[in-house]
mmCIF file of C-alpha atoms in Angstrom:
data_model
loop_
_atom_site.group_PDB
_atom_site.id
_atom_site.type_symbol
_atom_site.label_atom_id
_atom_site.label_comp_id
_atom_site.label_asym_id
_atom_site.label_seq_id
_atom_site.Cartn_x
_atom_site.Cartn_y
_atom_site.Cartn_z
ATOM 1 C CA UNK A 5 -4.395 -16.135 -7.684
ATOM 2 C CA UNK A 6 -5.681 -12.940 -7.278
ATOM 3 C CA UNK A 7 -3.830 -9.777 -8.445
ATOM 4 C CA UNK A 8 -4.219 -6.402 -10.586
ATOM 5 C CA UNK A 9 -2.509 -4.927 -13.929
ATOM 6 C CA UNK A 10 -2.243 -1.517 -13.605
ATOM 7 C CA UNK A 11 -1.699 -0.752 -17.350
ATOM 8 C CA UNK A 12 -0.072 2.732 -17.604
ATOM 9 C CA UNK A 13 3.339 3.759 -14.910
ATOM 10 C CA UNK A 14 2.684 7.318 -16.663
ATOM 11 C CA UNK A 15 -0.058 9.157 -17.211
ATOM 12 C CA UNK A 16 0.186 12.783 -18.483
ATOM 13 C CA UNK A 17 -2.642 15.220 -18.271
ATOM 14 C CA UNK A 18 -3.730 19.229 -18.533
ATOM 15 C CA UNK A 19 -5.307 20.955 -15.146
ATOM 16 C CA UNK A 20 -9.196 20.934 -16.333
ATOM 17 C CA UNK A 21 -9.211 17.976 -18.419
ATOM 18 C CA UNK A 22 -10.324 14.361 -17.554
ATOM 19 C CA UNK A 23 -8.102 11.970 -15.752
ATOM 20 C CA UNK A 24 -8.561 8.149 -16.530
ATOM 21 C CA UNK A 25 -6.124 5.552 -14.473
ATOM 22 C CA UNK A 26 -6.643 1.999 -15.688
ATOM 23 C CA UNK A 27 -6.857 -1.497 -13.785
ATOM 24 C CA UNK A 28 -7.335 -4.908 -14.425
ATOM 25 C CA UNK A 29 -7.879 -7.435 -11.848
ATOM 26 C CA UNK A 30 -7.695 -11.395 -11.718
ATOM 27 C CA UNK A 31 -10.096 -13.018 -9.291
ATOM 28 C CA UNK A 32 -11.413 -16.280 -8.623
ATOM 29 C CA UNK A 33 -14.889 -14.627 -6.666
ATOM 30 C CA UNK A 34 -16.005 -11.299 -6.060
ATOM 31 C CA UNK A 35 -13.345 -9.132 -5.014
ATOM 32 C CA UNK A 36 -12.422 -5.920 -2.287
ATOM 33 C CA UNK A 37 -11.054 -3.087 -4.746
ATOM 34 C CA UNK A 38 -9.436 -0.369 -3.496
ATOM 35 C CA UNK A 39 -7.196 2.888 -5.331
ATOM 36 C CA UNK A 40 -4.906 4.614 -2.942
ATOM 37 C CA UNK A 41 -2.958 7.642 -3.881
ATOM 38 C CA UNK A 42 0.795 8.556 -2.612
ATOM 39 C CA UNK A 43 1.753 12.079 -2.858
ATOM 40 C CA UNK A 44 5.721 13.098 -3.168
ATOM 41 C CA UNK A 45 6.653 12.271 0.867
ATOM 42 C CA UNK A 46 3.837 11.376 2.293
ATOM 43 C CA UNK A 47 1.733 7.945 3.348
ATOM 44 C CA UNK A 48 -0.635 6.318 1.421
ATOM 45 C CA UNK A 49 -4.251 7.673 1.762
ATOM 46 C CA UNK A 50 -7.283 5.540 0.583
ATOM 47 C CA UNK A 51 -8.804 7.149 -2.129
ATOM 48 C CA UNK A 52 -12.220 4.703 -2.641
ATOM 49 C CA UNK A 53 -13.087 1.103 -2.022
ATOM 50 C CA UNK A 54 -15.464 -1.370 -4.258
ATOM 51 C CA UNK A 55 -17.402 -3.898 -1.543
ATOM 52 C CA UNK A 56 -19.892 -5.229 -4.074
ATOM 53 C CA UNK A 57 -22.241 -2.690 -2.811
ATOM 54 C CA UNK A 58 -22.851 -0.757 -5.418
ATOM 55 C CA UNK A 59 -20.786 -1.048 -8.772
ATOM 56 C CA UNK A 60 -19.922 2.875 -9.284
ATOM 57 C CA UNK A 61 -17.797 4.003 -6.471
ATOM 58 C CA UNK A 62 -17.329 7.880 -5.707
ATOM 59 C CA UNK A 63 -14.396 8.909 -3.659
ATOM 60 C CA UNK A 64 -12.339 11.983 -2.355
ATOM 61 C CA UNK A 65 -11.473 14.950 -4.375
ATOM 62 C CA UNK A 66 -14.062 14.297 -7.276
ATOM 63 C CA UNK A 67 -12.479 10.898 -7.605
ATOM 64 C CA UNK A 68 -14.842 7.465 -8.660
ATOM 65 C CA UNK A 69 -14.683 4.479 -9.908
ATOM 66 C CA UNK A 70 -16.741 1.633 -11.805
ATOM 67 C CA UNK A 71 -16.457 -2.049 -11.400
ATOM 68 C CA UNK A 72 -17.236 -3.645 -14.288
ATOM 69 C CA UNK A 73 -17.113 -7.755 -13.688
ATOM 70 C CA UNK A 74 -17.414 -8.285 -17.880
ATOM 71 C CA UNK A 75 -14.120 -6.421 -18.271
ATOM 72 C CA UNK A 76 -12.554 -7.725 -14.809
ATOM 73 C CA UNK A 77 -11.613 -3.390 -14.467
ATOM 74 C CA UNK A 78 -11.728 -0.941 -11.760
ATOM 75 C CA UNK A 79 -10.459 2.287 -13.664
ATOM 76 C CA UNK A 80 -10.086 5.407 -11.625
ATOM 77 C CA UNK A 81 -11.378 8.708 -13.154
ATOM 78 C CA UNK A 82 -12.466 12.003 -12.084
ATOM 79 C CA UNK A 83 -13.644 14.657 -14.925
ATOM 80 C CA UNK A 84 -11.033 17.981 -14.543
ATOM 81 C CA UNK A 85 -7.935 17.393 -13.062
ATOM 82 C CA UNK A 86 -6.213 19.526 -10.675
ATOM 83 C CA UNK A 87 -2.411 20.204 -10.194
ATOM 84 C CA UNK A 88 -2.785 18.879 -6.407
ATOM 85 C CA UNK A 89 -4.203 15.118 -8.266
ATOM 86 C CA UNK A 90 -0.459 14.801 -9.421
ATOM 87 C CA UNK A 91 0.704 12.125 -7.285
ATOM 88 C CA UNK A 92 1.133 7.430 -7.708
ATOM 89 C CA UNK A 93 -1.972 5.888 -7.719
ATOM 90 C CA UNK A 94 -2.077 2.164 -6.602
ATOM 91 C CA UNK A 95 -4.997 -0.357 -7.459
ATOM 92 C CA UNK A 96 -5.002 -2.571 -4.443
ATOM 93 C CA UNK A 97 -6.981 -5.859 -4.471
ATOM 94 C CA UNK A 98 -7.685 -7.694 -0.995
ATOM 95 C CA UNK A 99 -7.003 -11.487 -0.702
ATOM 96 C CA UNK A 100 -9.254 -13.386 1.380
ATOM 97 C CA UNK A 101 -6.464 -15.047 3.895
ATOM 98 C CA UNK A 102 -8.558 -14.578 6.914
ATOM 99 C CA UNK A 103 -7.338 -10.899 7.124
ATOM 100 C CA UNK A 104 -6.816 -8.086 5.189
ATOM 101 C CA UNK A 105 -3.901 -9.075 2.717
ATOM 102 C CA UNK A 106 -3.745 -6.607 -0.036
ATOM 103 C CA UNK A 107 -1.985 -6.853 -3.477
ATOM 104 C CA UNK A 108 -0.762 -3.628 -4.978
ATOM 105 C CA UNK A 109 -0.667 -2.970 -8.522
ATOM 106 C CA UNK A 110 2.754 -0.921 -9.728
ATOM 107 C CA UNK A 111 1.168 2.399 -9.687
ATOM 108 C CA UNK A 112 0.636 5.035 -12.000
ATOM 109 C CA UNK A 113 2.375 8.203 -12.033
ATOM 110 C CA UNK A 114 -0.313 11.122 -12.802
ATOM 111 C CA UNK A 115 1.272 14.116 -14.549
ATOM 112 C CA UNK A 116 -0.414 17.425 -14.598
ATOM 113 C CA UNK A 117 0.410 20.249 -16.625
ATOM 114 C CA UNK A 118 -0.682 23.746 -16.506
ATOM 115 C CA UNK B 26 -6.203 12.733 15.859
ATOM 116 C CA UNK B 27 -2.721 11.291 15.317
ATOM 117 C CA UNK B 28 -1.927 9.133 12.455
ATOM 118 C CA UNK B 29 0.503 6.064 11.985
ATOM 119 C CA UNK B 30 3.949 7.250 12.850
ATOM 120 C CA UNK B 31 7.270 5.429 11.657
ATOM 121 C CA UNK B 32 10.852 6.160 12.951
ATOM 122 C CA UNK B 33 13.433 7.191 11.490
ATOM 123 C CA UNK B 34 12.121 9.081 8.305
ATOM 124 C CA UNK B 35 15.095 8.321 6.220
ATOM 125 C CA UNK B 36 18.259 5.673 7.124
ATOM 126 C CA UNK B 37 21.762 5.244 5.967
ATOM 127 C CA UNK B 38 23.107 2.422 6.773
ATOM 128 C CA UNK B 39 26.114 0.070 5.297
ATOM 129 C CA UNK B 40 26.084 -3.179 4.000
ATOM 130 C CA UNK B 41 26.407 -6.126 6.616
ATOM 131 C CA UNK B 42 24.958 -3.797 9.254
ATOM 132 C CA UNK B 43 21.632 -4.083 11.196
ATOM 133 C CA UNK B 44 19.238 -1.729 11.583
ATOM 134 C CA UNK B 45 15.690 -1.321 13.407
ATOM 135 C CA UNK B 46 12.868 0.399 11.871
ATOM 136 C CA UNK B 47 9.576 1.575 14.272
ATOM 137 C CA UNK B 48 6.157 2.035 13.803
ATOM 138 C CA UNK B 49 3.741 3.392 16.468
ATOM 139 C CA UNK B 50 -0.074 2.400 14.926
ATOM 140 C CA UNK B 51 -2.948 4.649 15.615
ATOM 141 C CA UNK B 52 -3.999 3.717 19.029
ATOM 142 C CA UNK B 53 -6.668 1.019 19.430
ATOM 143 C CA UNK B 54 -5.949 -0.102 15.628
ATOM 144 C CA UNK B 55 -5.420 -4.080 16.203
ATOM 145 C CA UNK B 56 -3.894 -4.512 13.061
ATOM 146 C CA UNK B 57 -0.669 -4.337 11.758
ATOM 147 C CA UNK B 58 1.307 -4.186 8.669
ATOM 148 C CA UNK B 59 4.582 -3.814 7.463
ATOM 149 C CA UNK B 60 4.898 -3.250 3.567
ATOM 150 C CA UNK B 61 8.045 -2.566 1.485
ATOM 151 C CA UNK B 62 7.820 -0.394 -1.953
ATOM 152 C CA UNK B 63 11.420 -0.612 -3.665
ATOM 153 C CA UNK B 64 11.567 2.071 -6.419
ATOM 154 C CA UNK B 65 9.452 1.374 -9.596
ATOM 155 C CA UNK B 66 7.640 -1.324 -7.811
ATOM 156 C CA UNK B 67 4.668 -1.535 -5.962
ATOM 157 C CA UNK B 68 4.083 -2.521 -2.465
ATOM 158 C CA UNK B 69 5.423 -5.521 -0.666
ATOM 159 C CA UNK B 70 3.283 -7.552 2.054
ATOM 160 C CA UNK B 71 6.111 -8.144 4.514
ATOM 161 C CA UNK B 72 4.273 -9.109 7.593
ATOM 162 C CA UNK B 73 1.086 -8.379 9.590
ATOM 163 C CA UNK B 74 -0.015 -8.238 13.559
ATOM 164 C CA UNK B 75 -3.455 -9.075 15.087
ATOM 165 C CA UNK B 76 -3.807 -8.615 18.443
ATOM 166 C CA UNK B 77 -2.077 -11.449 20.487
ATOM 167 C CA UNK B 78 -1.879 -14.035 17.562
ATOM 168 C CA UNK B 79 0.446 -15.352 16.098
ATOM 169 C CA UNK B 80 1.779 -12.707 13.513
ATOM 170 C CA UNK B 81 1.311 -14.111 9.553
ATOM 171 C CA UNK B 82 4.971 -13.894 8.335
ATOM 172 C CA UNK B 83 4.617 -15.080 5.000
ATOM 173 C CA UNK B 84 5.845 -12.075 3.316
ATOM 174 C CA UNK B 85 9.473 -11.678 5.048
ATOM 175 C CA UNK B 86 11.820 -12.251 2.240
ATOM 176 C CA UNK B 87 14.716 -13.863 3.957
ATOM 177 C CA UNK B 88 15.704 -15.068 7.824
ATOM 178 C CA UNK B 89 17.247 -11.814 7.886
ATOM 179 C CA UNK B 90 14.164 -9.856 8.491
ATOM 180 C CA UNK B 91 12.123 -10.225 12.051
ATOM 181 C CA UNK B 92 9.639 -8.179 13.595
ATOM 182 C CA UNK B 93 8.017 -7.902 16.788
ATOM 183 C CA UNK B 94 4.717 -5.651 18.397
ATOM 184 C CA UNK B 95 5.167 -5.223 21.825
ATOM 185 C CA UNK B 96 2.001 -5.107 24.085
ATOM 186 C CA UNK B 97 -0.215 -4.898 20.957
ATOM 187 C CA UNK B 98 1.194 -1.660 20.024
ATOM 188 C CA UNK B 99 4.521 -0.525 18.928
ATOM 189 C CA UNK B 100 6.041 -2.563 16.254
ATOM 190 C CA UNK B 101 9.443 -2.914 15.315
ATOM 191 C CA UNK B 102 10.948 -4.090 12.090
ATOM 192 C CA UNK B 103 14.903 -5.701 12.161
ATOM 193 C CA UNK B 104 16.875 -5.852 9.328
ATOM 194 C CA UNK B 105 19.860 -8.226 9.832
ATOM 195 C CA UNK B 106 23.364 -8.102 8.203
ATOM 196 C CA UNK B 107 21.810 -5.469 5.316
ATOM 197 C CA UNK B 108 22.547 -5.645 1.519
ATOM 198 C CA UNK B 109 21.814 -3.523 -0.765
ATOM 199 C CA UNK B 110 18.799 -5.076 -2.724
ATOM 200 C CA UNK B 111 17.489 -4.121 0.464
ATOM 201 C CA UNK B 112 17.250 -0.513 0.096
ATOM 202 C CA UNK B 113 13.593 0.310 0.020
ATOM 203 C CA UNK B 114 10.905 2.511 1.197
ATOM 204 C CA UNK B 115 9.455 0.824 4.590
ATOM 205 C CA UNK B 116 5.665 1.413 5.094
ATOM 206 C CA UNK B 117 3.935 0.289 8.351
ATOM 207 C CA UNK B 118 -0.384 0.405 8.461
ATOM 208 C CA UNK B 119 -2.787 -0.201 11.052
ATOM 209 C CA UNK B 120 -6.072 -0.905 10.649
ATOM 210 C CA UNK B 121 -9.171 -1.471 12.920
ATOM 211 C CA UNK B 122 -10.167 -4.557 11.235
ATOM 212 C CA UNK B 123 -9.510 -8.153 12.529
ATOM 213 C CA UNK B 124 -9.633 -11.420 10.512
ATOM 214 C CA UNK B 125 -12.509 -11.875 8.441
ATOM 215 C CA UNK B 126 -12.544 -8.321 7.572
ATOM 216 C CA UNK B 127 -11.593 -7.648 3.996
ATOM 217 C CA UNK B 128 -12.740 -4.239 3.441
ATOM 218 C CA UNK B 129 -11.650 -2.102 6.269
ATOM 219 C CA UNK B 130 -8.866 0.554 5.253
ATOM 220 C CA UNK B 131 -5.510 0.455 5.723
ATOM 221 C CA UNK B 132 -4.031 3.695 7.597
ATOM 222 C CA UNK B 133 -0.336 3.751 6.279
ATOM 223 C CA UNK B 134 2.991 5.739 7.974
ATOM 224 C CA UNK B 135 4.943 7.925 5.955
ATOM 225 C CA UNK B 136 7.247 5.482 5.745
ATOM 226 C CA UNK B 137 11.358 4.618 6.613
ATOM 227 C CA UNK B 138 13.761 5.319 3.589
ATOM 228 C CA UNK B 139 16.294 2.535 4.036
ATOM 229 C CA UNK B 140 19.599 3.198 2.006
ATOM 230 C CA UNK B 141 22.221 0.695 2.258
ATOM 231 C CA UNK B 142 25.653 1.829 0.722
#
């Protein structure tokens, strides 16, 4: 069955240092990867998507991400944090039921300090 | 342009009570989702729309819970005879993608705060 471990519910930072949110995924072939990001109130907003075309995936607001298939992970990092990245971030796989099914991991809370 | 909207923003409701929760997709998204995230937990596949099929249901936790999408758009969640474990943050998506697309992002609502007391 296909799901992700999302490692870390916190993760505390300082604004201008690097952020790194950490996933682990179970698949039996090639998944759809996704990391969405809920801020305090508001919907979920896709942050970046892994399609197998290209392992290192760059997304909004200075966010990317690398599929590595050795390590079965899909961390999320971006180099200087800002006080606006504070927010949940979800790794999301996609199950192949003849539409878009997705799994959500628990979430990580991203704390940034001054 | 206008995003997914769900109605009402937050609900109080007591136990043994039903309630309705809406979602109005982005128009000409033909698919549909209804998720739940309960607190410290991640999201929830309740349900999901495509078109004129027949909706997948898998995800509904109990015979309790229904929905329905009228003429391809509006969808509307029911909750019957509420408990508590069933207080939860409703999310509804829409998406452009049909079957066979895996990739295609999901556009989610804001989502319905469901208390039950």
């Amino acid at each position: 069955a296909q799901s992700v471990t999302q490692l870390d519910s916190h993760v505390s930072v300082s604004e201008g240092t690097p952020v790194l949110l950490r996933c682990n995924y179970s698949s039996s072939y090639s998944p759809s990867l996704f990391w969405y990001v809920q801020h305090p109130n508001k919907g979920l907003q896709l942050l970046l998507k892994y399609t197998s075309a290209a392992t290192l995936v760059k997304g909004i607001n200075g966010f990317e991400a690398e599929f590595k298939k050795s390590e079965t992970s899909f961390h999320l990092t971006k180099p200087s944090a800002h006080m606006s990245d504070a927010a949940e971030y979800f790794c999301v796989v996609s199950l192949n039921t003849g539409f878009q099914k997705l799994v959500f991991g628990t979430g990580t809370r991203l704390l940034v300090s001054p | 342009g206008a995003g997914v909207s769900q109605s009402p923003s937050n609900k109080v409701t007591e136990k043994g009570k039903d309630v309705e929760l809406r979602c109005d997709p982005i128009s000409g998204h033909t698919a549909l989702y209804w998720y739940r995230q309960s607190l410290g937990q991640g999201l929830e596949f309740l349900i999901y729309f495509q078109g004129n099929s027949a909706p997948d249901k898998s995800g509904l936790p109990s015979d309790r819970f229904s929905a329905e999408r009228t003429g391809g758009s509006v969808s509307t969640l029911t909750i019957q005879r509420t408990q508590q474990e069933d207080s939860a943050v409703y999310l509804c998506a829409s998406s452009l993608a049909g079957r066979g697309s895996y990739n295609s992002p999901l556009h989610f609502g804001n989502g319905t705060r469901l208390t039950v007391t």
